[in-house]
Amino acid sequence: MDRSTTDTTRRGRRPATSVRLRLLVLALAPLTVLMPLLLILGMTRWTSDYDAVLIANVESDLRIAEQYLARIMDTTGDELIGVAESAEFGRVLARDATALGDYLSGKRASLGLDFLYYLPKADAMDAIRWPVIAAGLAGRPETQIDIFAAEDLGALPGKLAARARIPLIETEAAVPTDRTVEDRGMVVHSAAPVHLDGHDGVLVGGILLNRNLQFIDTINALVYLNAVTGGDRQGTATLFLEDVRVSTNVRLFEDVRALGTRVSAVVRQAVLGDGKTWLNRAFVVNDWYISGYLPLTDSFGQRVGMLYVGFLEAPFTAAKRQAVMWMLGAFAAVLVLSVPVFFWMARGIFEPLERITQTMRRVGRGDLSARYGDVGSRDEIGQVAGHLDDLLGQVQDRDARLRAWADDLNQRVEERTAELREANAKLEETYRQLVMNEKLASIGEITAGVAHEINNPVAVIQGNVDVIRETLGDKAEPVRTELDLVDRQVARIDAMVGKLLQFARPGEFHGYEDRVVLAPLIEDCLLLVEHVLSKSAITVETHLGPAPEVQADPGEMQQVIINLIMNAMQAMGHDGKLTLTLSTEDRDGKAGACLRVRDSGPGLPEGMAEAVFDPFFTTKHGEGTGLGLSISQTLVQRAGGLITAGNVEGGGAVFRVWLPAA
């Protein structure tokens, strides 16, 4: 064979080799390169989302524990107020000290308190150092968490000092300390003012949380033994006095709780030092947990402890590892099975293509009689090889026709796509309206049912009170105050039920005959929220100019104004400026009154000025239902008015309520 023949043969094989290589690369690259890359990216994203779900779960668990602790404090305070204001307590105060002691001892046992005593105002000079007692003496009931020293506990009955004493156990990664025992006590400290029959003082009670296993086991049961919140998780709960576990169900051994062990230095600094809530993995005594630590403050405003919940990380880590291994194994199995099959199928493509390429080269050299012939295949390649001989002369004509058909097809596809988009948009809008109507209808049904169920026992209570008053006659005089109190509370319940029915069935209550002057109504609303304002540094500025009377229900307008004020306060946080402006404003040629409620907070998110009035829309997740502004809009529109929202220059949001003149 001469050189020219050899060169021609080599040039003839290059295209076939190139096609083979490119087809192999195109087929194997997605399988061996892109798929592993996508698998890695997917597993990374899935792992991140998985960890985020775990953190969200422990945050939810921590909120449940926090709410339970708050309920314990509220219940203790309410029970003390009930005792302090009872007529029975007033009668005991008029008797001797022995009767008072027996009475308080019985109440302490029945209320589940660890201590309960009465402190006359004249003997309260030493105890006034406690803010809780100082508030009670000032006439304000107060309940806080306080830390009692050993001598304070020793002065109380019931051997509380011995119960609070916990030996410290050396704990890995904790802050070094020379202390060997924790003898202080963490106490739910509550005080209620007493003003009965010439007796002025304060009723003081509390619960010792050290070694209070019922308290901590109840939290653990609420969070981890409830199937709704995830009963299959292995979780623990702990109450810390500073960094020492004083009540916990974390185990050192199978039957030994880890009382006296301490939290790690990193968690202590973040929670007690910086005042942050810890939501992350942490090493707890002898294992890793997905943990949440919440700082606790005492009546002096100092951070004195932590509330902890967490669940074992190991089961979730094992599940995550198993899922990753399963995905890797499945990918490897697909790869092992698909590559040999691909090569076998590719061989049936490469050989006919090489013969077709050689034929096309002969035609290119001018051999018009060259034909593909039988390529040894009856599949699509063989059919193409048989038909291409007949189609060579029609290629140009077919190409022009195909281009015309393609243009026409693209135009039709675009038209159909536009129609589908429009239909889809209408369908989505209809679906949103149906969902909203269904939610509002469900709320109305539930509200009406609740109001109906409340009315029946209230009627029974009122009827029995009347029977008692008629039966006793003049003998009812000693309990007249209590009976009148029951009457007033029943009337109050009846008014609230009426409001519920008015919300559930607005069509039955439509139309108002009350003419309302808004200025004094606004001032009344500010008085109602004064107790909330007093806890913050928010300043209130009012500009109540002359405005016409409006025809509306005063209670509903009060509900709207209070809701707007509370939303503004929550948006500003601890401090800021709240401005209320009342003026006369005409709208569409009709006179009316306009109230503007402006805050100095961050303002409304962009594009959310109208969405804030949608039912269940809220930016305070976990704190509200998202129905406040929706209900306010319903009440304002029912009175013939209009409520709008927007942002103002300089920061902050403003809500405008316009009502037509009566």
XYZ file of C-alpha atoms in Angstrom:
662
model
C 0.000 0.000 0.000
C 1.414 3.416 -1.003
C 1.444 6.583 1.117
C -1.563 8.193 -0.619
C -3.749 5.183 0.075
C -2.625 5.106 3.688
C -3.361 8.828 4.140
C -6.777 8.428 2.591
C -7.585 5.529 4.917
C -6.465 7.506 7.937
C -8.485 10.560 6.900
C -11.484 8.316 6.383
C -11.287 6.850 9.870
C -10.921 10.153 11.746
C -14.585 11.235 11.390
C -15.823 7.800 12.490
C -13.495 7.839 15.498
C -14.540 11.440 16.293
C -18.267 10.622 16.141
C -17.733 7.560 18.305
C -15.802 9.599 20.874
C -18.300 12.423 20.942
C -21.266 10.100 21.314
C -19.520 8.293 24.150
C -18.724 11.604 25.873
C -22.259 12.921 25.376
C -23.761 9.738 26.751
C -21.339 9.090 29.622
C -20.705 12.685 30.774
C -24.170 13.167 32.316
C -23.927 9.756 33.916
C -20.393 9.992 35.305
C -19.931 13.758 35.826
C -23.175 15.700 35.983
C -25.152 13.141 37.944
C -22.517 12.819 40.727
C -22.276 16.618 40.874
C -26.052 16.963 41.128
C -26.093 14.168 43.692
C -23.516 15.994 45.833
C -25.362 19.306 45.534
C -28.675 17.637 46.333
C -27.292 15.802 49.370
C -25.651 19.014 50.629
C -28.889 20.964 50.298
C -30.913 18.140 51.808
C -28.506 17.883 54.773
C -28.730 21.634 55.358
C -32.536 21.576 55.202
C -32.623 18.527 57.469
C -30.499 20.301 60.084
C -32.686 23.409 59.774
C -35.792 21.296 60.448
C -34.159 19.865 63.585
C -33.330 23.383 64.825
C -36.892 24.514 64.074
C -38.219 21.537 66.050
C -36.114 22.299 69.124
C -37.106 25.982 68.897
C -40.766 24.940 68.919
C -40.089 22.637 71.881
C -38.402 25.504 73.757
C -41.422 27.747 73.197
C -43.718 25.061 74.679
C -41.490 24.794 77.773
C -41.364 28.588 78.089
C -45.164 28.823 77.860
C -45.564 26.154 80.536
C -43.231 28.043 82.911
C -45.146 31.261 82.217
C -48.423 29.460 82.929
C -47.051 28.214 86.283
C -46.115 31.800 87.196
C -49.460 33.232 86.058
C -51.419 30.536 87.898
C -49.453 31.099 91.110
C -50.063 34.849 90.941
C -53.780 34.455 90.179
C -54.267 31.970 93.028
C -52.545 34.311 95.497
C -54.739 37.218 94.354
C -57.814 35.051 94.854
C -56.779 34.186 98.423
C -55.777 37.782 99.251
C -59.122 39.158 98.064
C -61.326 36.436 99.574
C -63.778 37.156 102.362
C -62.644 34.006 104.156
C -59.098 35.376 104.415
C -60.481 38.652 105.763
C -62.321 36.783 108.521
C -59.202 34.803 109.448
C -57.147 38.011 109.671
C -59.545 39.316 112.288
C -58.849 36.292 114.467
C -55.652 35.208 116.239
C -52.271 34.251 114.749
C -52.904 30.521 115.293
C -56.005 30.576 113.103
C -54.125 32.551 110.449
C -51.271 30.046 110.480
C -53.607 27.069 110.160
C -55.508 28.764 107.333
C -52.343 29.622 105.366
C -50.931 26.122 105.939
C -54.060 24.587 104.466
C -54.057 26.984 101.511
C -50.374 26.320 100.852
C -51.025 22.584 100.623
C -54.132 22.943 98.453
C -52.442 25.368 96.035
C -49.285 23.266 95.779
C -47.020 26.023 97.121
C -43.808 25.480 99.072
C -44.342 28.543 101.286
C -47.175 30.988 101.995
C -47.216 33.744 104.600
C -48.879 37.071 105.366
C -46.616 40.086 105.888
C -48.180 43.172 107.513
C -47.112 46.472 106.043
C -45.582 47.552 109.353
C -43.260 44.500 109.405
C -42.177 44.695 105.770
C -39.107 46.933 106.047
C -36.627 44.061 105.637
C -38.607 42.225 102.964
C -39.074 45.312 100.791
C -35.673 44.584 99.260
C -37.506 42.102 97.031
C -39.093 43.911 94.048
C -41.960 41.412 94.104
C -42.881 42.280 97.711
C -42.318 45.992 97.079
C -44.783 45.830 94.190
C -47.326 44.008 96.370
C -47.031 46.657 99.073
C -47.566 49.299 96.395
C -50.857 47.629 95.472
C -49.648 45.744 92.377
C -49.660 41.924 92.345
C -46.383 40.587 90.962
C -44.895 37.175 90.146
C -41.250 36.669 89.145
C -38.420 34.157 89.395
C -36.042 34.991 92.262
C -32.913 33.410 93.697
C -33.094 32.811 97.457
C -29.898 32.463 99.504
C -29.568 29.531 101.905
C -30.388 31.732 104.899
C -33.530 33.002 103.145
C -34.665 29.434 102.537
C -33.788 28.446 106.103
C -36.132 31.131 107.437
C -39.052 29.471 105.639
C -40.875 26.354 106.904
C -40.625 22.994 105.212
C -36.847 22.346 105.163
C -36.506 24.152 101.850
C -32.809 24.861 102.440
C -32.024 21.134 102.624
C -34.115 20.423 99.548
C -32.399 23.162 97.547
C -28.870 22.031 98.478
C -27.245 20.199 95.541
C -23.603 19.000 95.492
C -21.744 20.152 92.381
C -20.358 17.495 90.057
C -17.259 18.230 88.027
C -18.379 18.601 84.425
C -16.278 18.541 81.280
C -16.056 21.872 79.354
C -17.751 23.847 82.168
C -16.347 27.092 83.563
C -13.853 26.227 86.375
C -15.152 26.910 89.896
C -14.031 26.439 93.522
C -17.579 25.857 94.728
C -18.556 22.357 95.814
C -22.252 22.847 96.495
C -25.161 24.908 95.214
C -27.224 25.949 98.248
C -29.272 28.727 96.657
C -32.835 28.152 95.538
C -34.629 29.184 92.349
C -38.127 30.193 93.392
C -41.328 31.261 91.638
C -41.845 34.284 93.880
C -45.327 35.854 94.024
C -46.923 38.624 96.107
C -50.495 39.957 96.226
C -51.629 43.129 98.057
C -54.001 42.725 101.019
C -56.502 45.480 101.948
C -59.167 43.786 104.078
C -60.981 45.149 107.163
C -58.235 47.539 108.168
C -55.437 45.061 107.473
C -52.806 46.354 105.051
C -49.990 44.113 103.974
C -48.995 41.573 101.380
C -49.606 37.844 100.907
C -46.370 36.154 99.788
C -46.075 32.664 98.344
C -43.861 30.644 96.056
C -42.654 27.364 94.617
C -39.096 26.053 94.990
C -37.890 24.809 91.592
C -34.752 23.025 92.899
C -35.327 19.251 92.706
C -38.877 19.976 91.494
C -39.037 16.850 89.371
C -42.788 17.085 88.806
C -42.292 20.481 87.147
C -39.466 19.327 84.859
C -41.090 15.957 84.037
C -44.302 17.758 83.070
C -42.342 19.922 80.624
C -40.699 16.814 79.186
C -44.092 15.117 78.821
C -45.622 18.153 77.124
C -42.782 18.422 74.628
C -41.700 14.848 73.901
C -44.374 12.392 75.042
C -47.142 13.978 72.971
C -47.546 12.173 69.656
C -48.695 15.383 67.981
C -45.387 17.122 68.751
C -43.200 14.137 68.022
C -43.576 11.453 70.639
C -40.877 9.268 69.094
C -38.001 11.644 69.957
C -35.720 10.950 72.910
C -35.796 14.341 74.637
C -34.788 15.928 77.934
C -35.627 19.119 79.817
C -33.609 20.995 82.450
C -33.853 24.055 84.675
C -30.522 25.768 85.419
C -29.648 28.054 88.317
C -26.969 30.044 86.517
C -25.046 27.113 84.944
C -25.988 24.370 87.472
C -28.691 21.799 86.777
C -31.115 22.107 89.722
C -33.998 20.213 88.126
C -33.532 17.833 85.195
C -34.417 14.495 83.679
C -30.977 14.177 82.049
C -29.409 10.989 83.405
C -25.897 10.423 84.673
C -26.743 6.756 84.947
C -29.919 4.788 84.347
C -31.626 5.819 87.621
C -29.500 8.831 88.612
C -30.444 12.302 87.421
C -27.648 14.714 86.517
C -28.421 17.213 89.297
C -25.373 19.327 90.102
C -23.744 18.983 86.674
C -23.032 22.198 84.817
C -23.475 23.553 81.328
C -20.518 24.110 79.008
C -18.653 27.419 79.055
C -19.660 28.190 75.453
C -23.377 27.868 76.164
C -23.042 29.774 79.466
C -21.383 32.729 77.741
C -23.926 32.853 74.900
C -27.039 32.523 77.084
C -26.133 34.031 80.478
C -23.377 36.344 79.273
C -24.841 37.655 76.007
C -28.528 37.022 76.759
C -29.078 35.054 73.539
C -31.282 32.012 72.975
C -29.084 29.012 72.056
C -30.477 26.904 69.203
C -27.801 24.456 68.083
C -26.227 21.116 68.852
C -24.577 20.903 72.274
C -22.859 18.268 74.421
C -25.157 17.508 77.374
C -23.497 15.545 80.216
C -22.616 12.457 78.182
C -24.063 12.787 74.686
C -24.781 15.248 71.863
C -28.246 16.806 71.745
C -30.069 19.191 69.450
C -30.500 21.796 72.165
C -32.363 24.986 73.001
C -31.380 27.181 75.956
C -33.522 30.176 77.003
C -32.162 32.794 79.481
C -34.267 33.419 82.606
C -34.279 36.751 84.463
C -35.237 37.514 88.062
C -37.252 40.397 89.495
C -34.097 42.549 89.517
C -33.707 42.137 85.743
C -30.588 39.959 86.085
C -30.047 36.781 84.090
C -30.014 34.069 86.761
C -30.687 30.820 84.975
C -31.671 28.940 81.840
C -34.537 26.771 80.613
C -33.344 23.910 78.389
C -34.988 21.341 76.126
C -33.267 19.037 73.677
C -33.399 15.670 72.002
C -30.731 13.138 71.102
C -28.890 13.880 67.905
C -27.724 10.297 67.362
C -30.966 8.832 65.894
C -31.262 11.674 63.383
C -27.560 11.484 62.491
C -27.924 7.749 61.890
C -31.031 8.297 59.777
C -29.272 10.973 57.757
C -26.205 8.751 57.259
C -28.423 5.854 56.209
C -30.241 8.038 53.680
C -26.941 9.270 52.210
C -25.575 5.721 51.949
C -28.807 4.584 50.298
C -28.562 7.343 47.688
C -24.889 6.584 46.997
C -25.616 2.869 46.715
C -28.513 3.478 44.355
C -26.368 5.714 42.163
C -23.541 3.168 42.062
C -25.989 0.399 41.131
C -27.447 2.504 38.325
C -23.953 3.292 37.063
C -22.791 -0.339 37.116
C -25.877 -1.566 35.278
C -26.193 1.215 32.729
C -22.618 1.542 31.411
C -22.327 -2.024 29.907
C -25.801 -1.746 28.441
C -24.879 1.567 26.862
C -21.725 0.200 25.231
C -23.635 -2.755 23.811
C -26.297 -0.489 22.345
C -23.725 2.033 21.094
C -21.979 -0.606 19.006
C -25.178 -1.093 16.999
C -25.105 2.643 16.211
C -21.419 3.197 15.454
C -20.942 0.512 12.772
C -23.875 1.597 10.520
C -22.853 5.222 10.936
C -19.320 4.445 9.777
C -20.681 2.786 6.610
C -22.984 5.752 5.950
C -20.036 8.126 6.419
C -17.957 6.235 3.848
C -20.834 6.385 1.355
C -21.260 10.108 1.873
C -17.541 10.600 1.260
C -17.817 8.779 -2.091
C -20.707 11.026 -3.101
C -18.641 14.041 -2.102
C -15.846 12.878 -4.417
C -18.308 12.787 -7.336
C -19.439 9.146 -7.383
C -23.188 9.854 -7.821
C -23.905 6.151 -8.254
C -22.803 5.446 -4.672
C -25.559 4.037 -2.487
C -25.752 3.039 1.150
C -27.042 -0.435 0.427
C -27.942 -2.788 3.256
C -26.331 -1.622 6.497
C -27.317 -4.837 8.265
C -29.869 -3.171 10.490
C -33.664 -3.082 10.398
C -34.061 -0.334 12.991
C -34.286 3.423 12.436
C -30.692 3.641 11.142
C -31.353 0.953 8.554
C -34.547 2.719 7.488
C -32.704 6.012 7.196
C -30.004 4.407 5.105
C -32.640 2.972 2.752
C -34.622 6.175 2.358
C -31.811 8.713 2.109
C -31.102 7.677 -1.489
C -34.616 8.770 -2.443
C -34.524 11.902 -0.311
C -31.222 13.430 -1.508
C -32.913 15.254 -4.362
C -35.692 16.592 -2.147
C -33.540 17.879 0.704
C -33.666 21.550 -0.241
C -37.419 21.515 -0.868
C -38.148 19.647 2.331
C -35.919 22.029 4.288
C -37.882 25.063 3.093
C -41.175 23.396 3.942
C -39.932 22.367 7.360
C -38.861 25.938 8.124
C -42.286 27.270 7.179
C -43.998 24.612 9.252
C -41.710 25.402 12.202
C -42.574 29.112 12.098
C -46.284 28.345 11.966
C -45.955 25.850 14.809
C -44.050 28.346 16.991
C -46.749 30.950 16.456
C -49.477 28.486 17.425
C -47.529 27.369 20.492
C -47.118 30.983 21.610
C -50.850 31.624 21.190
C -51.780 28.483 23.117
C -49.210 29.306 25.812
C -50.676 32.789 26.293
C -54.171 31.336 26.589
C -52.955 28.775 29.119
C -51.214 31.463 31.205
C -54.380 33.551 31.303
C -56.525 30.560 32.251
C -54.033 29.490 34.905
C -53.985 33.008 36.420
C -57.794 33.024 36.624
C -57.762 29.566 38.189
C -55.223 30.597 40.836
C -57.194 33.751 41.700
C -60.418 31.734 42.025
C -58.637 29.179 44.224
C -57.267 31.900 46.536
C -60.735 33.410 46.909
C -62.259 30.000 47.659
C -59.603 29.268 50.310
C -60.154 32.667 51.940
C -63.948 32.258 51.941
C -63.635 28.752 53.373
C -61.349 29.957 56.187
C -63.660 32.835 57.111
C -66.705 30.556 56.971
C -64.987 28.031 59.254
C -64.073 30.741 61.735
C -67.650 32.019 61.728
C -69.057 28.533 62.357
C -66.595 27.870 65.193
C -67.261 31.276 66.780
C -71.037 30.848 66.613
C -70.763 27.375 68.132
C -68.540 28.570 70.974
C -70.880 31.516 71.714
C -73.897 29.161 71.765
C -72.152 26.710 74.110
C -71.172 29.566 76.472
C -74.708 31.010 76.607
C -76.250 27.822 78.047
C -74.076 27.519 81.231
C -74.201 31.312 81.709
C -78.007 31.197 81.721
C -77.896 28.354 84.272
C -75.495 30.357 86.490
C -77.700 33.490 86.348
C -80.824 31.500 87.063
C -79.305 29.752 90.079
C -77.987 33.058 91.477
C -81.527 34.453 91.261
C -82.882 31.345 92.999
C -80.262 31.720 95.770
C -81.176 35.391 96.260
C -84.932 34.630 96.391
C -84.508 31.592 98.644
C -82.257 33.287 101.192
C -84.172 36.558 101.242
C -82.760 38.779 103.973
C -80.237 36.087 104.845
C -78.462 36.797 101.546
C -77.257 40.166 102.856
C -73.822 38.859 104.107
C -73.033 37.527 100.607
C -74.713 40.309 98.648
C -71.313 41.578 97.454
C -70.395 38.144 96.113
C -73.804 37.702 94.423
C -73.561 41.149 92.824
C -70.068 40.257 91.633
C -71.456 37.099 89.996
C -74.186 39.207 88.311
C -71.642 41.624 86.902
C -69.383 38.855 85.630
C -72.355 37.080 84.005
C -73.301 40.350 82.299
C -69.712 40.708 81.146
C -69.744 37.174 79.689
C -73.059 37.928 77.980
C -71.564 41.054 76.354
C -68.543 39.091 75.120
C -70.801 36.377 73.706
C -72.751 39.067 71.879
C -69.527 40.295 70.293
C -68.671 36.743 69.227
C -72.089 36.313 67.622
C -71.761 39.694 65.947
C -68.474 38.531 64.387
C -69.854 35.107 63.445
C -73.128 36.463 61.929
C -72.470 40.049 60.898
C -75.575 40.125 58.683
C -77.841 39.849 61.755
C -76.163 42.857 63.451
C -75.711 45.152 60.462
C -76.663 48.814 60.864
C -75.915 51.179 63.701
C -77.949 53.789 65.492
C -75.121 55.112 67.737
C -73.595 58.463 66.975
C -69.983 58.317 68.171
C -67.582 61.162 69.002
C -64.155 59.697 68.209
C -61.939 61.953 70.398
C -63.056 60.638 73.834
C -63.216 57.101 72.387
C -59.538 57.381 71.391
C -58.599 58.637 74.867
C -60.462 55.674 76.420
C -58.507 53.296 74.191
C -55.208 54.834 75.333
C -56.264 54.261 78.946
C -57.020 50.599 78.162
C -53.506 50.001 76.786
C -51.747 52.171 79.370
C -50.592 49.068 81.298
C -48.797 47.833 78.170
C -47.285 51.243 77.406
C -45.936 51.504 80.945
C -43.693 48.476 80.330
C -41.871 50.170 77.436
C -40.213 53.474 76.567
C -42.781 54.302 73.865
C -44.011 57.902 73.924
C -47.544 58.739 72.793
C -48.433 61.982 71.050
C -52.059 62.883 70.223
C -53.489 65.576 67.952
C -57.240 65.249 68.392
C -58.677 68.066 66.325
C -62.354 68.767 65.706
C -64.104 66.026 63.739
C -67.753 65.243 62.986
C -69.677 62.517 64.754
C -69.812 59.161 62.982
C -72.496 56.492 62.962
C -70.848 53.285 64.222
C -70.785 50.810 67.074
C -68.541 52.255 69.848
C -67.299 48.825 70.923
C -66.287 47.878 67.381
C -64.511 51.177 66.809
C -62.723 50.710 70.132
C -61.657 47.234 68.967
C -60.275 48.691 65.709
C -58.336 51.502 67.466
C -56.843 49.208 70.133
C -55.779 46.694 67.466
C -53.991 49.433 65.476
C -52.270 50.755 68.627
C -51.101 47.263 69.698
C -49.797 46.488 66.182
C -47.842 49.771 66.187
C -46.344 49.008 69.621
C -45.291 45.510 68.555
C -43.698 46.930 65.397
C -41.639 49.467 67.419
C -40.529 47.057 70.115
C -39.237 48.524 73.390
C -39.093 52.205 72.457
C -40.368 54.595 69.805
C -42.996 57.237 69.171
C -46.720 56.626 68.585
C -48.717 59.486 67.053
C -52.536 59.574 66.841
C -54.082 62.344 64.724
C -57.833 63.012 64.364
C -59.120 65.491 61.804
C -61.967 66.285 59.442
C -61.511 64.896 55.931
C -63.762 64.841 52.866
C -63.669 61.828 50.570
C -65.484 61.671 47.236
C -67.422 64.809 48.161
C -68.634 63.336 51.463
C -67.668 64.761 54.866
C -66.130 62.464 57.430
C -63.572 61.921 60.224
C -60.081 60.526 59.640
C -57.895 58.884 62.310
C -54.179 58.367 61.541
C -52.142 55.951 63.687
C -48.427 56.400 62.961
C -45.455 54.577 64.483
C -41.676 54.988 64.237
C -41.002 51.306 63.566
C -39.415 49.683 60.498
C -42.522 50.197 58.353
C -44.406 47.755 56.154
C -42.525 45.369 53.828
C -42.450 46.559 50.232
C -45.606 45.655 48.343
C -47.467 44.523 51.498
C -49.682 47.616 52.028
C -52.796 45.711 50.894
C -51.791 42.171 51.871
C -51.717 43.086 55.587
C -55.532 43.059 55.576
C -55.730 39.481 54.236
C -56.980 36.881 56.768
C -54.152 34.960 58.471
C -51.470 37.310 57.103
C -48.874 37.985 59.832
C -45.211 38.951 60.146
C -45.132 37.881 63.848
C -44.919 34.086 63.375
C -45.794 32.120 66.462
C -47.242 35.265 68.199
C -50.531 35.967 66.442
C -53.330 34.602 64.237
C -53.137 37.205 61.461
C -56.836 38.053 61.852
C -56.593 41.413 63.673
C -56.323 43.729 60.665
C -58.736 41.585 58.612
C -61.395 41.890 61.325
C -60.657 45.616 61.704
C -61.186 46.108 57.961
C -64.521 44.236 58.187
C -65.699 46.413 61.085
C -64.683 49.679 59.376
C -66.305 48.690 56.075
C -69.437 47.632 57.946
C -69.662 51.199 59.295
C -69.356 52.550 55.737
C -65.710 53.588 56.144
C -62.320 52.787 54.662
C -59.027 51.620 56.229
C -55.690 51.893 54.395
C -52.012 51.365 55.238
C -48.712 52.746 54.008
C -45.233 53.944 54.940
C -44.138 57.514 55.724
C -40.943 59.370 54.993
C -38.380 59.100 57.747
C -39.421 55.537 58.662
C -42.474 53.968 60.177
C -45.951 52.932 59.062
C -49.251 54.809 59.149
C -52.799 53.374 59.155
C -55.691 55.666 58.138
C -59.290 55.015 59.238
C -61.896 57.198 57.490
C -65.552 57.122 58.600
C -68.417 59.125 57.055
C -70.099 61.797 59.139
C -73.346 60.713 60.820
